[in-house]
Short mmCIF file of C-alpha atoms in Angstrom, two decimals:
data_model
loop_
_atom_site.label_atom_id
_atom_site.label_comp_id
_atom_site.label_asym_id
_atom_site.label_seq_id
_atom_site.Cartn_x
_atom_site.Cartn_y
_atom_site.Cartn_z
CA MET P 1 -29.49 37.19 16.92
CA ALA P 2 -26.37 35.43 17.76
CA GLY P 3 -25.82 31.86 16.40
CA ALA P 4 -25.86 28.57 18.54
CA LEU P 5 -22.18 28.22 20.11
CA THR P 6 -19.92 25.48 18.56
CA PRO P 7 -18.93 22.58 20.93
CA PRO P 8 -15.00 22.96 21.62
CA GLY P 9 -12.97 21.31 18.94
CA VAL P 10 -15.77 21.44 16.35
CA MET P 11 -15.77 23.67 13.38
CA ALA P 12 -18.46 26.04 12.62
CA ARG P 13 -20.54 24.21 9.74
CA HIS P 14 -20.11 25.46 6.31
CA ASP P 15 -21.05 24.26 2.67
CA ARG P 16 -18.34 21.89 2.34
CA ALA P 17 -17.69 20.57 5.83
CA PRO P 18 -19.64 17.83 7.58
CA SER P 19 -21.63 19.22 10.57
CA ASP P 20 -19.33 17.55 13.13
CA ALA P 21 -16.03 18.82 11.43
CA ILE P 22 -13.13 18.94 13.96
CA ALA P 23 -10.88 21.97 14.01
CA ALA P 24 -7.17 21.15 12.78
CA SER P 25 -6.06 22.83 15.97
CA HIS P 26 -7.36 20.02 17.79
CA LEU P 27 -5.88 17.29 15.68
CA ARG P 28 -2.03 17.70 16.50
CA ARG P 29 -1.17 14.31 18.02
CA VAL P 30 -2.48 11.58 15.38
CA LEU P 31 -2.22 7.72 15.53
CA ILE P 32 -2.64 5.90 12.29
CA ILE P 33 -3.53 2.09 12.44
CA MET P 34 -1.96 0.90 9.32
CA PRO P 35 -3.04 -2.14 7.20
CA GLN P 36 -1.24 -5.63 7.44
CA LEU P 37 -0.86 -6.10 3.81
CA LEU P 38 2.12 -4.58 1.75
CA GLY P 39 0.40 -2.67 -1.13
CA ASP P 40 -2.52 -1.53 1.37
CA ALA P 41 -0.08 -0.07 3.69
CA VAL P 42 1.91 1.88 1.07
CA LEU P 43 -1.26 3.13 -0.08
CA SER P 44 -2.49 4.35 3.31
CA SER P 45 0.42 6.42 3.59
CA VAL P 46 -1.26 9.04 1.76
CA LEU P 47 -2.74 9.63 5.09
CA ILE P 48 0.69 11.05 6.40
CA SER P 49 1.64 13.27 3.37
CA ALA P 50 -1.82 15.07 3.45
CA LEU P 51 -1.90 15.61 7.50
CA GLN P 52 1.76 16.89 7.30
CA ASP P 53 0.58 19.21 4.81
CA MET P 54 -2.69 20.52 6.27
CA ILE P 55 -1.64 20.27 9.93
CA PRO P 56 2.29 21.26 9.61
CA ASP P 57 2.97 21.19 13.23
CA SER P 58 0.97 17.77 13.86
CA ARG P 59 2.94 14.61 15.49
CA ILE P 60 1.98 11.50 13.35
CA ASP P 61 2.66 8.01 15.04
CA ILE P 62 1.96 5.16 13.34
CA LEU P 63 0.86 1.47 14.39
CA VAL P 64 2.00 -0.99 11.84
CA HIS P 65 3.20 -4.71 11.53
CA ARG P 66 6.81 -5.38 12.28
CA PRO P 67 7.56 -6.56 8.76
CA LEU P 68 6.29 -3.23 7.31
CA ALA P 69 7.85 -0.96 9.79
CA GLU P 70 11.46 -0.56 7.86
CA LEU P 71 9.47 1.52 5.05
CA PHE P 72 8.13 4.13 7.42
CA MET P 73 10.84 4.42 10.28
CA HIS P 74 13.05 6.78 8.16
CA ASN P 75 10.28 9.22 7.05
CA PRO P 76 10.81 12.37 8.61
CA ALA P 77 6.91 13.17 8.73
CA ILE P 78 6.53 10.18 11.23
CA ALA P 79 7.42 11.05 15.00
CA ALA P 80 7.28 7.42 16.06
CA VAL P 81 6.95 3.97 14.71
CA HIS P 82 5.11 1.33 17.02
CA THR P 83 4.93 -2.06 15.84
CA VAL P 84 2.73 -5.27 16.60
CA GLU P 85 3.78 -8.76 15.64
CA ARG P 86 1.87 -10.88 12.78
CA ASP P 87 1.62 -14.06 15.19
CA TRP P 88 -0.19 -12.38 18.25
CA ARG P 89 -3.32 -13.22 17.00
CA LYS P 90 -2.49 -16.85 16.66
CA LYS P 91 -0.72 -17.10 20.01
CA GLY P 92 -3.76 -15.74 21.82
CA LEU P 93 -4.40 -12.75 24.30
CA TRP P 94 -2.88 -14.56 27.43
CA ARG P 95 0.57 -15.36 25.71
CA THR P 96 1.04 -11.89 24.24
CA ALA P 97 -0.34 -9.96 27.29
CA GLY P 98 3.11 -8.72 28.36
CA PRO P 99 3.93 -7.03 24.72
CA ARG P 100 0.59 -5.93 24.47
CA TRP P 101 0.41 -4.01 27.50
CA ALA P 102 3.97 -2.51 27.05
CA LEU P 103 2.62 -1.02 23.71
CA ILE P 104 -0.30 0.17 25.29
CA ARG P 105 1.78 2.02 27.93
CA ALA P 106 4.07 3.43 25.33
CA LEU P 107 1.00 4.82 23.32
CA HIS P 108 -0.72 6.30 26.42
CA ALA P 109 2.53 8.56 27.00
CA ARG P 110 1.96 10.01 23.59
CA HIS P 111 -1.44 11.55 24.59
CA TYR P 112 -3.19 11.24 21.10
CA ASP P 113 -5.89 13.67 19.89
CA LEU P 114 -6.82 11.74 16.87
CA LEU P 115 -7.09 7.97 16.08
CA ILE P 116 -7.31 6.89 12.58
CA GLN P 117 -7.91 3.18 11.80
CA SER P 118 -7.23 2.18 7.88
CA PRO P 119 -10.55 0.81 6.35
CA HIS P 120 -8.24 -2.15 5.09
CA THR P 121 -7.21 -3.38 8.59
CA THR P 122 -8.20 -6.98 9.06
CA ASP P 123 -8.27 -6.76 12.55
CA GLY P 124 -10.89 -4.27 13.52
CA SER P 125 -10.55 -4.40 17.47
CA TRP P 126 -7.31 -2.41 17.66
CA GLY P 127 -9.06 0.92 16.93
CA PRO P 128 -11.91 0.80 19.44
CA ALA P 129 -9.82 -0.69 22.06
CA LEU P 130 -7.18 1.85 22.00
CA LYS P 131 -9.92 4.58 21.70
CA ALA P 132 -11.24 3.32 25.14
CA LEU P 133 -8.02 2.52 26.80
CA LEU P 134 -5.89 5.54 25.75
CA GLY P 135 -8.83 8.02 26.21
CA ILE P 136 -8.35 9.48 22.56
CA PRO P 137 -11.02 12.23 22.11
CA TYR P 138 -11.63 11.37 18.43
CA ALA P 139 -11.55 8.30 16.33
CA VAL P 140 -12.45 7.99 12.54
CA GLY P 141 -12.79 4.75 10.55
CA ALA P 142 -14.69 2.82 8.01
CA SER P 143 -18.56 2.01 8.30
CA PRO P 144 -19.10 -0.52 11.05
CA ALA P 145 -21.31 -2.32 8.53
CA THR P 146 -18.01 -3.29 6.70
CA HIS P 147 -17.21 -5.77 9.67
CA GLY P 148 -18.70 -9.12 9.89
CA SER P 149 -18.69 -9.52 13.72
CA PRO P 150 -21.72 -8.05 15.46
CA LEU P 151 -19.41 -7.26 18.52
CA LYS P 152 -16.88 -5.17 16.19
CA ARG P 153 -19.95 -3.29 14.59
CA PHE P 154 -21.12 -2.53 18.10
CA MET P 155 -17.63 -1.43 19.34
CA TRP P 156 -17.16 1.10 16.01
CA ARG P 157 -20.49 2.41 16.45
CA ARG P 158 -20.06 2.87 20.35
CA LEU P 159 -16.41 4.21 20.45
CA PHE P 160 -15.66 5.99 17.00
CA THR P 161 -16.76 9.33 16.89
CA HIS P 162 -16.59 9.70 13.05
CA THR P 163 -17.12 6.68 10.57
CA LEU P 164 -17.51 6.56 6.68
CA PRO P 165 -20.76 5.65 5.02
CA SER P 166 -21.08 2.24 3.83
CA PRO P 167 -19.00 1.82 0.34
CA PRO P 168 -21.30 1.17 -2.93
CA ASP P 169 -21.28 -2.52 -4.23
CA PRO P 170 -19.18 -2.63 -6.44
CA ASN P 171 -16.77 -0.05 -4.98
CA HIS P 172 -14.62 1.15 -7.85
CA ARG P 173 -13.20 3.91 -5.44
CA HIS P 174 -9.37 3.87 -5.00
CA VAL P 175 -7.94 2.76 -1.91
CA ALA P 176 -5.81 5.65 -1.71
CA GLU P 177 -8.96 7.94 -1.96
CA TRP P 178 -10.63 5.90 0.43
CA HIS P 179 -8.23 6.54 3.10
CA LEU P 180 -8.15 10.24 2.37
CA ASP P 181 -12.00 10.20 2.80
CA LEU P 182 -11.26 9.61 6.59
CA LEU P 183 -9.78 13.18 6.58
CA ARG P 184 -12.62 14.55 4.53
CA ARG P 185 -14.86 13.10 7.16
CA LEU P 186 -13.29 15.19 9.56
CA GLY P 187 -13.67 18.17 7.62
CA LEU P 188 -10.09 18.20 6.18
CA ASN P 189 -9.71 18.37 2.51
CA PRO P 190 -6.19 17.39 1.21
CA SER P 191 -4.92 19.16 -1.80
CA PRO P 192 -3.99 17.08 -4.81
CA ALA P 193 -0.26 17.81 -4.35
CA ALA P 194 -0.53 16.34 -0.88
CA ARG P 195 -2.31 13.22 -1.95
CA ARG P 196 0.80 11.20 -2.50
CA ALA P 197 2.17 7.78 -0.89
CA THR P 198 5.18 8.37 1.44
CA ILE P 199 7.75 5.65 1.89
CA GLU P 200 11.35 6.15 2.62
CA PRO P 201 14.01 3.20 2.51
CA GLY P 202 16.47 5.26 4.73
CA PRO P 203 20.25 5.81 4.00
CA ALA P 204 21.62 2.40 4.91
CA ALA P 205 19.42 0.53 2.42
CA ARG P 206 20.05 2.95 -0.35
CA ALA P 207 23.82 2.72 0.43
CA ARG P 208 23.56 -1.23 -0.09
CA ILE P 209 21.52 -0.73 -3.32
CA ASP P 210 24.10 1.71 -4.68
CA ALA P 211 27.07 -0.76 -3.80
CA LEU P 212 25.12 -3.48 -5.36
CA LEU P 213 24.44 -1.68 -8.53
CA ALA P 214 28.18 -0.49 -8.71
CA SER P 215 29.64 -4.02 -8.62
CA ARG P 216 27.38 -5.20 -11.28
CA HIS P 217 28.39 -2.19 -13.31
CA ILE P 218 24.49 -1.30 -13.56
CA PRO P 219 24.07 2.53 -14.01
CA GLN P 220 21.34 4.55 -12.14
CA ARG P 221 18.08 4.62 -14.31
CA GLY P 222 19.59 2.25 -16.39
CA PHE P 223 17.68 -0.95 -15.87
CA VAL P 224 14.40 -2.51 -15.82
CA LEU P 225 12.88 -3.68 -12.32
CA PHE P 226 10.87 -6.81 -13.11
CA ALA P 227 8.65 -8.26 -10.44
CA PRO P 228 6.38 -10.89 -11.96
CA LEU P 229 5.42 -12.71 -8.82
CA ALA P 230 2.58 -11.61 -6.26
CA GLY P 231 1.78 -13.04 -2.82
CA GLN P 232 -0.62 -15.32 -4.38
CA ARG P 233 0.16 -17.59 -7.15
CA GLY P 234 -3.18 -16.79 -9.05
CA ARG P 235 -1.83 -13.06 -9.46
CA THR P 236 1.64 -14.23 -10.60
CA LEU P 237 2.30 -13.72 -14.34
CA PRO P 238 2.40 -16.74 -16.71
CA ALA P 239 6.05 -18.19 -16.97
CA SER P 240 5.52 -17.92 -20.88
CA LEU P 241 4.81 -14.42 -20.85
CA CYS P 242 7.84 -13.73 -18.59
CA ARG P 243 10.12 -15.60 -20.78
CA ASP P 244 8.89 -13.63 -23.76
CA PHE P 245 9.49 -10.28 -22.16
CA LEU P 246 12.82 -11.40 -21.02
CA ASP P 247 13.63 -12.49 -24.71
CA HIS P 248 12.77 -9.13 -25.93
CA CYS P 249 15.02 -7.51 -23.34
CA GLU P 250 17.87 -9.68 -23.91
CA ASP P 251 17.43 -9.09 -27.86
CA ARG P 252 17.54 -5.42 -27.17
CA GLY P 253 20.63 -5.37 -24.83
CA LEU P 254 18.53 -4.09 -21.74
CA THR P 255 19.54 -4.74 -18.21
CA VAL P 256 16.78 -6.35 -16.10
CA VAL P 257 16.92 -6.92 -12.41
CA ILE P 258 14.23 -9.71 -11.30
CA VAL P 259 12.91 -9.56 -7.77
CA SER P 260 10.56 -11.86 -5.85
CA GLY P 261 9.35 -12.29 -2.32
CA HIS P 262 10.87 -14.81 0.32
CA GLU P 263 8.78 -17.89 -0.22
CA ALA P 264 10.49 -20.77 -1.68
CA TRP P 265 8.12 -21.15 -4.61
CA GLN P 266 8.61 -17.42 -5.56
CA GLN P 267 12.36 -17.87 -5.64
CA THR P 268 12.00 -21.01 -7.79
CA PHE P 269 9.91 -19.38 -10.26
CA ALA P 270 12.20 -16.55 -10.55
CA HIS P 271 15.33 -18.58 -10.50
CA ALA P 272 14.11 -20.70 -13.39
CA LEU P 273 13.30 -17.31 -15.44
CA ALA P 274 16.90 -16.03 -15.08
CA GLN P 275 18.53 -19.54 -15.39
CA GLY P 276 20.77 -19.88 -18.49
CA ARG P 277 20.52 -15.92 -19.41
CA GLY P 278 23.39 -13.50 -19.77
CA ASP P 279 25.00 -10.97 -17.29
CA ARG P 280 22.48 -8.53 -18.06
CA MET P 281 19.59 -10.57 -16.32
CA VAL P 282 20.29 -9.99 -12.64
CA ASP P 283 18.58 -12.30 -10.29
CA LEU P 284 17.98 -10.88 -6.75
CA ALA P 285 14.95 -13.02 -5.81
CA GLY P 286 14.17 -13.48 -2.48
CA THR P 287 17.40 -11.36 -1.46
CA LEU P 288 16.09 -8.10 -0.74
CA THR P 289 14.37 -6.22 2.41
CA LEU P 290 11.46 -4.13 1.70
CA ALA P 291 13.54 -1.04 2.61
CA GLU P 292 16.11 -2.19 -0.16
CA LEU P 293 13.45 -3.10 -2.76
CA ALA P 294 12.34 0.82 -2.24
CA ALA P 295 16.01 1.99 -2.75
CA LEU P 296 16.34 -0.22 -5.92
CA ALA P 297 12.94 0.98 -7.40
CA SER P 298 14.10 4.72 -6.66
CA ALA P 299 17.17 3.69 -8.91
CA ALA P 300 15.30 1.99 -11.70
CA ARG P 301 13.98 3.16 -15.20
CA VAL P 302 10.80 1.37 -15.41
CA PHE P 303 8.77 -1.15 -13.49
CA VAL P 304 7.30 -4.10 -15.14
CA GLY P 305 5.26 -6.86 -13.32
CA ALA P 306 2.31 -8.20 -11.49
CA ASP P 307 -0.36 -6.50 -9.49
CA SER P 308 1.40 -6.88 -6.19
CA GLY P 309 3.25 -5.08 -3.23
CA PRO P 310 6.42 -4.40 -5.12
CA MET P 311 4.22 -2.43 -7.70
CA HIS P 312 2.78 -0.12 -4.90
CA ILE P 313 6.19 0.52 -3.53
CA ALA P 314 7.83 1.45 -7.11
CA ALA P 315 4.74 3.66 -7.78
CA ALA P 316 5.42 5.30 -4.39
CA MET P 317 9.21 5.83 -5.20
CA GLY P 318 7.84 7.43 -8.45
CA LEU P 319 8.84 4.73 -10.77
CA PRO P 320 6.74 4.35 -14.11
CA VAL P 321 4.64 1.38 -14.00
CA ILE P 322 3.79 -1.48 -16.51
CA ALA P 323 1.52 -3.75 -14.66
CA CYS P 324 -0.70 -6.72 -15.78
CA PHE P 325 -3.85 -7.10 -13.54
CA GLY P 326 -5.61 -10.43 -13.40
CA PRO P 327 -8.10 -11.25 -10.49
CA GLY P 328 -7.14 -7.85 -8.67
CA ASP P 329 -9.35 -4.82 -9.06
CA HIS P 330 -7.29 -2.52 -11.17
CA HIS P 331 -10.06 0.45 -10.23
CA ARG P 332 -9.28 0.17 -6.55
CA PHE P 333 -5.75 -0.77 -6.53
CA HIS P 334 -3.93 0.71 -9.76
CA PRO P 335 -0.66 2.49 -9.00
CA TRP P 336 -1.02 5.51 -7.40
CA GLN P 337 0.02 8.87 -8.93
CA THR P 338 2.56 7.78 -11.28
CA ARG P 339 3.02 7.17 -15.09
CA GLN P 340 1.44 3.91 -15.74
CA SER P 341 0.07 1.28 -18.20
CA LEU P 342 -2.25 -1.07 -17.18
CA ILE P 343 -2.82 -4.57 -18.99
CA LEU P 344 -5.91 -6.85 -18.45
CA ALA P 345 -7.93 -8.97 -20.38
CA HIS P 346 -11.65 -8.67 -21.14
CA ARG P 347 -13.46 -11.27 -18.87
CA SER P 348 -16.71 -10.39 -17.28
CA CYS P 349 -15.66 -12.16 -14.20
CA GLN P 350 -12.90 -9.55 -13.41
CA PRO P 351 -12.16 -8.56 -10.68
CA CYS P 352 -12.91 -11.44 -8.59
CA GLU P 353 -10.21 -10.98 -5.92
CA LEU P 354 -9.61 -14.96 -5.79
CA ASP P 355 -6.50 -16.50 -5.82
CA GLY P 356 -6.76 -17.39 -9.45
CA CYS P 357 -10.12 -19.16 -10.76
CA GLY P 358 -11.92 -20.83 -7.97
CA ASN P 359 -9.00 -20.17 -5.60
CA SER P 360 -7.00 -22.61 -7.94
CA GLY P 361 -3.97 -20.66 -8.18
CA HIS P 362 -4.54 -20.38 -11.79
CA ALA P 363 -6.20 -17.25 -13.32
CA ASP P 364 -7.40 -17.63 -16.87
CA CYS P 365 -7.82 -13.87 -17.31
CA LEU P 366 -3.72 -13.68 -16.74
CA HIS P 367 -3.20 -16.37 -19.24
CA ASP P 368 -5.16 -14.49 -21.91
CA ILE P 369 -2.80 -11.68 -21.95
CA GLN P 370 -0.94 -11.87 -25.10
CA SER P 371 2.75 -11.47 -25.08
CA ARG P 372 2.53 -8.81 -27.83
CA THR P 373 0.36 -6.72 -25.66
CA LEU P 374 2.92 -6.47 -22.81
CA LEU P 375 5.66 -5.75 -25.43
CA ASP P 376 3.66 -3.03 -27.12
CA ALA P 377 3.11 -1.40 -23.93
CA PHE P 378 6.96 -1.57 -23.23
CA GLN P 379 8.05 -0.33 -26.64
CA ALA P 380 5.61 2.61 -26.15
CA PHE P 381 7.29 3.55 -23.08
CA GLU P 382 10.68 3.33 -24.56
CA ALA P 383 9.67 5.22 -27.53
CA SER P 384 8.06 7.98 -25.71
CA SER P 385 8.92 10.69 -22.76
CA GLU P 386 5.46 11.52 -22.23
CA PRO P 387 3.04 10.09 -19.92
CA ILE P 388 1.78 6.57 -20.91
CA ALA P 389 -1.78 5.96 -20.95
CA SER P 390 -3.59 5.73 -17.51
CA ALA P 391 -5.29 2.52 -18.44
CA ARG P 392 -4.91 0.25 -21.40
CA THR P 393 -7.28 -2.74 -21.66
CA TYR P 394 -7.26 -5.52 -24.01
#
């Protein structure tokens, strides 16, 4: 007796595929809505490499906030980078109607087969809206239950063809794997080799960094990239820990390049660390674009610093990472697929995901980390070419 017919585009069910799996031949034109935060966006790029590996002839577009676009516009796996502005939500719908409509028209001309909305996008309305307005056949995203708004939950249930189950609480699944689960939900199983973050600084940023290093007589792979600051004060390394680490590097004659974000408090913190030190302490705080930071990471020997966006950029560029975790969740946000040593204190409240204790900007768990612990991890990296332990807790 003949089996039941499978709807067009839906794969015949097998033991490992979901019952509503989609044939890869029906998913050649893909739009990915990326997260708004730097580290999340870097981790979500695993979708790009996985799709390119499984569907080599696919055309992958991304929709990303403009400040992050420079990390992806030179990636040969991406056909087009579309951008939104960070202040559109503040300005309101009417004041941004013109650029929104221009974006929708540009996306409509691309004729997508599949929309993927990152589970970490803070504005959950873009996915359902574009699914409806562009007439995209398939859309996959996180569980509707992850949204606090009843309207957004309704839109996701109504318009998305595929969603993930609600994550467990606590959820210790790495964010990169959570993104890859979106593909698994469609019946696509990425190989381990294809599950890599993929960013590309581009030739101009690489040339600028090469020229900068040459002007300072810094050899390629001959310096430590030190990023002690995060976007939140409560995730920034204590100044005393930073000074002890820099003292150690100075004593050993190591070159350290210090980087930070562009906010005034971040630059003030970094400048104070570098002040009064020799030529081997290179202060680039607040001077680099994201693409230049990625190019700098590709030229460094090791990354040392805080749980931050620059940490994820360094990991994506293949740089070994030594990172101190405080309020952030090291299970879900540790560096992805690179040599790493994670340093964290033993506190029952970790991870709290707050900006320090009680959102005070001061995290006791980071101040609990002893300088000797960081120096031991750094010396272990220097002493061995073998992979550093994947996690080291104190």
